[in-house]
Amino acid sequence: MALDERKLEVLRAIVEDYVATQEPVGSKALVERHNLRVSPATVRNDMAVLEEEGYIRQPHTSAGRVPTDAGYRLFVDKLSRVKPLSPAERRAIERFLIGAVDLDDVVHRTVRLLAQLTRQVAVVQYPSLSRASVRHFELVPISTTRLMVVMIAETGRVEQRLVDLPGPILADDVTELRRRINEKLVGKRLVDTPPLVEALVEEAAPSLRPPMTALSTVLLETLVERTEERIALAGTANLARGGLLDFQGSLRPILEALEEEVILLKLFGEVEPSMTRVRIGDENEIEDLRSASIVATGYGPGSIVVGGMGVLGPTRMDYPGNIATVRAVARYVGDLLGQS
């Protein structure tokens, strides 16, 4: 059954009031708070239809109703208006993030900022090496037979490894190896570098082939093939701010799920460019999170997505506000990474 505009307005009003008050919403309150231009009796009839269609439910025998997951989904898809951030909020985000001194600081500032602005649990994935491009390689002699390889990604992420060489190496040869590696790999995505690393060995002069072979092994094994991903989390205490109906009375499954990095990476790390994904209640594949909602988006310099971020909280959340905040913070972090 297609809902007419008035019933959609009633649903929007119910969602907005319930999110704001944490109390089931009755017809009289809707008429008093919203310019619906109809009588409480008409609103009650509309609410009866919305309940029959599965968009609202009666949590107990009071006259009030609360939205269902389907009601929130319809609200997010068709009824909500993303709230633009105020100039003051935008300046606050910019000031908070602009003071970051390195990548770790960017991530930790971002996750704290998201938790403070949304009053939800905030999750930020560190820039993924698998999606990053190479900015610079440095070779630092530790001894005549050992080098430190330092790889700096475009996102500011730094990886370093020690390489034991098959024999002593001259300073001029280290300079030549550094030049060749940077010439071949700078600007390339790490996932695209394996054939380039192999070519470095094939193209090396006979005298440089043994140390280049040792270097290529480390580059392939530890920089290209690494799958380690990291997550930052903040605002877990915000879960306790809600009412009795949030999380179906138990926080334990939510807290246990938040301890699993694999779960968080699946929820927040698999996000496409320029897309904000909202998962509501039963839409979550993770059973322990079916009383929660998730707003997630990707971030990175320009159109490149190097990681995901977002918030997790009760289905009774401020979707327009949270979507706007997550998008804005992701955009600022992407700009910051692009400038670094």
Coordinates of C-alpha atoms in Angstrom, one line a residue:
M1 CA 0.0 0.0 0.0
A2 CA 1.4 3.4 -1.0
L3 CA 1.3 6.0 1.8
D4 CA -0.1 9.4 0.9
E5 CA 1.8 12.6 1.8
R6 CA -0.1 13.1 5.1
K7 CA 0.7 9.7 6.4
L8 CA 4.4 10.2 5.5
E9 CA 4.3 13.5 7.4
V10 CA 2.8 11.7 10.4
L11 CA 5.6 9.1 10.2
R12 CA 8.3 11.8 9.9
A13 CA 6.8 13.6 13.0
I14 CA 6.8 10.4 15.0
V15 CA 10.4 9.6 14.2
E16 CA 11.6 13.1 15.0
D17 CA 9.6 13.3 18.2
Y18 CA 10.7 9.8 19.4
V19 CA 14.4 10.5 18.6
A20 CA 14.2 13.8 20.5
T21 CA 12.1 12.7 23.6
Q22 CA 12.8 9.0 23.9
E23 CA 9.1 8.6 24.7
P24 CA 6.4 6.8 22.7
V25 CA 4.5 9.4 20.6
G26 CA 0.7 9.9 20.8
S27 CA -1.7 11.5 18.3
K28 CA -2.5 14.5 20.6
A29 CA 1.2 15.3 21.0
L30 CA 1.7 15.2 17.3
V31 CA -1.1 17.6 16.6
E32 CA 0.2 20.0 19.3
R33 CA 3.9 19.9 18.2
H34 CA 3.5 19.7 14.4
N35 CA 1.6 21.7 11.9
L36 CA -0.3 18.7 10.5
R37 CA -3.6 20.7 9.9
V38 CA -5.8 17.7 10.9
S39 CA -7.6 16.5 14.0
P40 CA -6.2 14.0 16.5
A41 CA -8.8 11.5 15.3
T42 CA -7.4 11.7 11.7
V43 CA -3.9 11.3 13.0
R44 CA -5.0 8.3 15.0
N45 CA -6.4 6.8 11.8
D46 CA -3.1 7.5 10.0
M47 CA -1.2 5.9 12.8
A48 CA -3.3 2.8 12.6
V49 CA -2.5 2.5 8.9
L50 CA 1.3 3.1 9.6
E51 CA 1.1 0.4 12.3
E52 CA -0.7 -2.0 10.0
E53 CA 2.0 -1.4 7.4
G54 CA 4.8 -2.1 9.9
Y55 CA 6.3 1.4 10.1
I56 CA 5.4 2.0 13.8
R57 CA 4.6 -0.2 16.7
Q58 CA 3.1 0.1 20.2
P59 CA 5.8 -0.9 22.8
H60 CA 3.2 -1.3 25.6
T61 CA -0.4 -0.6 26.2
S62 CA -0.1 3.2 26.3
A63 CA -1.4 5.3 23.4
G64 CA 2.1 6.1 22.2
R65 CA 3.9 4.6 19.2
V66 CA 7.5 4.2 18.3
P67 CA 9.1 3.7 14.8
T68 CA 10.1 0.2 13.6
D69 CA 13.3 -0.5 11.6
A70 CA 11.1 -0.2 8.5
G71 CA 9.9 3.1 9.7
Y72 CA 13.4 4.4 10.2
R73 CA 14.4 3.1 6.8
L74 CA 11.6 4.9 5.0
F75 CA 12.5 8.0 7.0
V76 CA 16.1 7.9 6.0
D77 CA 15.4 7.1 2.3
K78 CA 12.5 9.4 1.7
L79 CA 11.6 11.7 4.5
S80 CA 14.7 13.0 6.2
R81 CA 16.4 16.2 5.2
V82 CA 20.2 16.1 5.8
K83 CA 20.9 19.0 8.2
P84 CA 23.5 21.3 6.9
L85 CA 26.2 22.0 9.5
S86 CA 26.3 25.6 10.8
P87 CA 29.4 27.8 10.0
A88 CA 30.4 27.5 13.6
E89 CA 30.3 23.6 13.5
R90 CA 32.4 23.7 10.3
R91 CA 34.9 26.0 11.8
A92 CA 35.1 23.8 14.9
I93 CA 35.8 20.7 12.8
E94 CA 38.4 22.5 10.8
R95 CA 40.2 23.9 13.9
F96 CA 40.1 20.6 15.7
L97 CA 41.6 18.6 12.8
I98 CA 44.1 21.2 11.5
G99 CA 46.2 21.0 14.6
A100 CA 47.1 17.3 14.0
V101 CA 50.8 16.6 13.9
D102 CA 50.9 13.2 12.2
L103 CA 48.6 10.4 10.9
D104 CA 48.1 8.9 14.3
D105 CA 47.0 12.3 15.6
V106 CA 44.7 12.8 12.7
V107 CA 42.9 9.5 13.3
H108 CA 42.6 10.0 17.1
R109 CA 41.4 13.5 16.7
T110 CA 38.9 12.4 14.1
V111 CA 37.4 9.6 16.2
R112 CA 37.1 11.8 19.3
L113 CA 35.5 14.6 17.3
L114 CA 32.9 12.3 15.7
A115 CA 32.0 10.8 19.1
Q116 CA 31.6 14.4 20.6
L117 CA 29.6 15.8 17.7
T118 CA 27.2 12.8 17.3
R119 CA 27.1 11.5 20.8
Q120 CA 27.4 8.0 19.4
V121 CA 30.2 5.4 19.3
A122 CA 32.7 6.6 16.6
V123 CA 34.9 4.3 14.5
V124 CA 37.7 5.4 12.2
Q125 CA 39.7 3.0 10.1
Y126 CA 43.4 3.9 9.7
P127 CA 44.3 4.6 6.0
S128 CA 44.6 1.1 4.4
L129 CA 47.9 0.3 2.9
S130 CA 46.1 -1.8 0.3
R131 CA 44.4 1.3 -1.1
A132 CA 47.4 3.7 -0.7
S133 CA 49.9 5.0 -3.2
V134 CA 53.6 5.5 -2.6
R135 CA 54.9 9.0 -1.8
H136 CA 58.5 8.2 -1.1
F137 CA 60.9 5.4 -0.3
E138 CA 64.0 6.0 1.9
L139 CA 66.9 3.6 2.4
V140 CA 68.8 4.3 5.6
P141 CA 72.2 2.4 6.1
I142 CA 72.3 0.8 9.5
S143 CA 75.6 -1.0 8.8
T144 CA 77.5 -2.1 5.6
T145 CA 75.2 -5.2 5.4
R146 CA 71.9 -3.8 6.8
L147 CA 69.5 -1.2 5.5
M148 CA 66.3 0.3 6.9
V149 CA 63.5 0.6 4.3
V150 CA 61.1 3.5 5.1
M151 CA 58.0 3.7 2.9
I152 CA 55.8 6.8 3.2
A153 CA 52.3 6.5 1.7
E154 CA 50.3 9.4 0.3
T155 CA 48.1 9.3 3.3
G156 CA 51.0 9.9 5.6
R157 CA 51.2 6.4 6.9
V158 CA 54.8 5.3 7.4
E159 CA 56.1 1.7 7.3
Q160 CA 59.6 0.7 8.0
R161 CA 61.5 -2.6 7.8
L162 CA 65.1 -3.9 8.3
V163 CA 66.7 -5.6 5.4
D164 CA 69.8 -7.9 5.7
L165 CA 71.9 -7.7 2.6
P166 CA 73.9 -10.7 1.2
G167 CA 77.1 -8.6 1.4
P168 CA 78.6 -5.2 2.2
I169 CA 77.3 -2.3 0.1
L170 CA 78.8 1.1 -0.7
A171 CA 77.1 4.4 0.0
D172 CA 76.9 5.2 -3.7
D173 CA 75.2 2.0 -4.4
V174 CA 72.6 2.7 -1.6
T175 CA 72.0 6.1 -3.4
E176 CA 71.5 4.3 -6.7
L177 CA 69.1 1.7 -5.2
R178 CA 67.1 4.5 -3.6
R179 CA 66.9 6.4 -6.9
R180 CA 65.7 3.4 -8.9
I181 CA 63.1 2.3 -6.3
N182 CA 61.6 5.8 -6.1
E183 CA 61.7 6.3 -9.9
K184 CA 59.8 3.0 -10.4
L185 CA 57.3 3.1 -7.5
V186 CA 56.4 6.7 -6.4
G187 CA 52.8 7.5 -7.3
K188 CA 51.9 3.9 -7.8
R189 CA 49.2 2.1 -5.7
L190 CA 50.8 -0.5 -3.5
V191 CA 48.4 -3.2 -4.8
D192 CA 49.8 -2.5 -8.3
T193 CA 53.5 -2.6 -7.4
P194 CA 54.4 -6.4 -7.4
P195 CA 55.3 -6.5 -11.2
L196 CA 57.2 -3.2 -10.8
V197 CA 59.2 -4.6 -7.9
E198 CA 60.1 -7.7 -9.9
A199 CA 61.1 -5.4 -12.8
L200 CA 63.5 -3.6 -10.4
V201 CA 65.4 -6.8 -9.9
E202 CA 65.5 -7.7 -13.6
E203 CA 66.6 -4.2 -14.6
A204 CA 69.3 -3.9 -11.9
A205 CA 73.0 -3.9 -12.9
P206 CA 74.7 -7.2 -12.1
S207 CA 76.5 -5.7 -9.1
L208 CA 73.3 -4.3 -7.7
R209 CA 71.1 -7.4 -8.3
P210 CA 71.8 -9.2 -5.0
P211 CA 70.9 -6.2 -2.7
M212 CA 68.0 -5.3 -5.0
T213 CA 66.7 -8.9 -4.7
A214 CA 66.9 -8.7 -0.9
L215 CA 65.1 -5.4 -0.9
S216 CA 62.4 -6.7 -3.3
T217 CA 61.7 -9.6 -1.0
V218 CA 61.0 -7.3 1.9
L219 CA 58.9 -4.9 -0.3
L220 CA 56.7 -7.7 -1.5
E221 CA 56.3 -9.6 1.7
T222 CA 55.8 -6.8 4.2
L223 CA 54.6 -3.8 2.3
V224 CA 52.5 -5.1 -0.6
E225 CA 51.1 -8.3 0.9
R226 CA 50.4 -7.1 4.4
T227 CA 46.8 -7.3 5.4
E228 CA 47.0 -5.8 8.8
E229 CA 44.4 -3.1 9.3
R230 CA 43.8 -0.9 12.3
I231 CA 40.7 0.7 13.9
A232 CA 40.3 3.6 16.3
L233 CA 37.2 3.7 18.6
A234 CA 35.8 6.4 20.9
G235 CA 32.5 7.2 22.7
T236 CA 31.6 3.8 23.9
A237 CA 30.1 5.4 27.0
N238 CA 27.6 7.1 24.8
L239 CA 25.7 3.8 24.5
A240 CA 24.5 4.1 28.1
R241 CA 22.8 7.5 27.4
G242 CA 19.7 6.1 25.9
G243 CA 16.3 5.0 27.2
L244 CA 15.0 1.6 28.3
L245 CA 13.9 0.7 24.8
D246 CA 17.3 1.2 23.2
F247 CA 19.2 -2.0 22.4
Q248 CA 16.3 -4.2 23.6
G249 CA 17.5 -3.8 27.2
S250 CA 21.0 -5.2 26.9
L251 CA 24.3 -3.5 25.9
R252 CA 26.4 -6.7 26.3
P253 CA 26.1 -8.0 22.7
I254 CA 26.9 -4.5 21.3
L255 CA 30.0 -4.2 23.6
E256 CA 31.2 -7.6 22.7
A257 CA 30.8 -6.9 18.9
L258 CA 32.8 -3.6 19.4
E259 CA 35.7 -5.6 20.7
E260 CA 36.1 -7.5 17.4
E261 CA 38.2 -5.5 15.0
V262 CA 37.2 -7.9 12.2
I263 CA 33.6 -6.9 12.7
L264 CA 34.3 -3.2 12.8
L265 CA 36.4 -3.4 9.6
K266 CA 33.6 -5.2 7.8
L267 CA 31.1 -2.6 9.0
F268 CA 33.2 0.6 8.4
G269 CA 36.0 -0.5 6.1
E270 CA 34.0 -1.7 3.1
V271 CA 32.7 1.6 1.9
E272 CA 32.6 2.9 -1.7
P273 CA 33.7 6.4 -2.8
S274 CA 31.2 9.2 -2.2
M275 CA 28.7 6.9 -0.6
T276 CA 27.2 7.1 2.9
R277 CA 25.8 3.8 4.0
V278 CA 23.1 3.5 6.7
R279 CA 22.3 0.1 8.2
I280 CA 19.3 0.0 10.5
G281 CA 18.6 -2.7 13.0
D282 CA 17.9 -6.1 11.3
E283 CA 19.7 -4.9 8.1
N284 CA 23.0 -5.6 10.0
E285 CA 24.5 -8.9 9.1
I286 CA 26.1 -9.2 12.6
E287 CA 23.4 -10.6 14.8
D288 CA 24.7 -8.9 18.0
L289 CA 24.2 -5.5 16.2
R290 CA 20.6 -5.9 15.1
S291 CA 19.3 -3.5 17.7
A292 CA 21.8 -0.8 16.5
S293 CA 22.2 1.4 13.5
I294 CA 25.4 2.3 11.6
V295 CA 26.2 5.4 9.5
A296 CA 29.5 4.9 7.5
T297 CA 31.3 6.6 4.7
G298 CA 34.7 6.4 3.0
Y299 CA 37.4 9.1 3.2
G300 CA 40.6 9.9 1.4
P301 CA 42.4 12.5 -0.7
G302 CA 40.3 13.6 -3.7
S303 CA 38.3 10.8 -5.1
I304 CA 40.6 8.1 -3.6
V305 CA 39.1 6.2 -0.6
V306 CA 41.8 5.0 1.8
G307 CA 39.6 4.1 4.8
G308 CA 36.2 4.2 6.3
M309 CA 34.7 6.0 9.3
G310 CA 31.3 6.5 10.9
V311 CA 29.2 6.0 14.0
L312 CA 27.2 3.3 15.7
G313 CA 24.3 3.8 18.1
P314 CA 20.7 2.9 18.8
T315 CA 18.2 2.8 15.9
R316 CA 16.6 5.8 17.7
M317 CA 19.3 8.2 16.5
D318 CA 19.4 11.6 14.7
Y319 CA 20.0 10.2 11.2
P320 CA 20.0 13.5 9.3
G321 CA 22.4 15.1 11.8
N322 CA 24.7 12.1 12.0
I323 CA 24.8 11.6 8.2
A324 CA 25.7 15.3 7.8
T325 CA 28.4 15.2 10.5
V326 CA 30.0 11.9 9.2
R327 CA 30.1 13.3 5.7
A328 CA 31.6 16.6 6.8
V329 CA 34.3 15.1 9.0
A330 CA 35.2 12.6 6.2
R331 CA 35.6 15.5 3.7
Y332 CA 37.8 17.5 6.1
V333 CA 40.0 14.5 6.8
G334 CA 40.3 13.8 3.1
D335 CA 41.4 17.4 2.4
L336 CA 43.9 17.2 5.3
L337 CA 45.4 14.0 3.8
G338 CA 45.6 15.6 0.4
Q339 CA 47.6 18.5 1.8
S340 CA 50.0 16.5 3.9

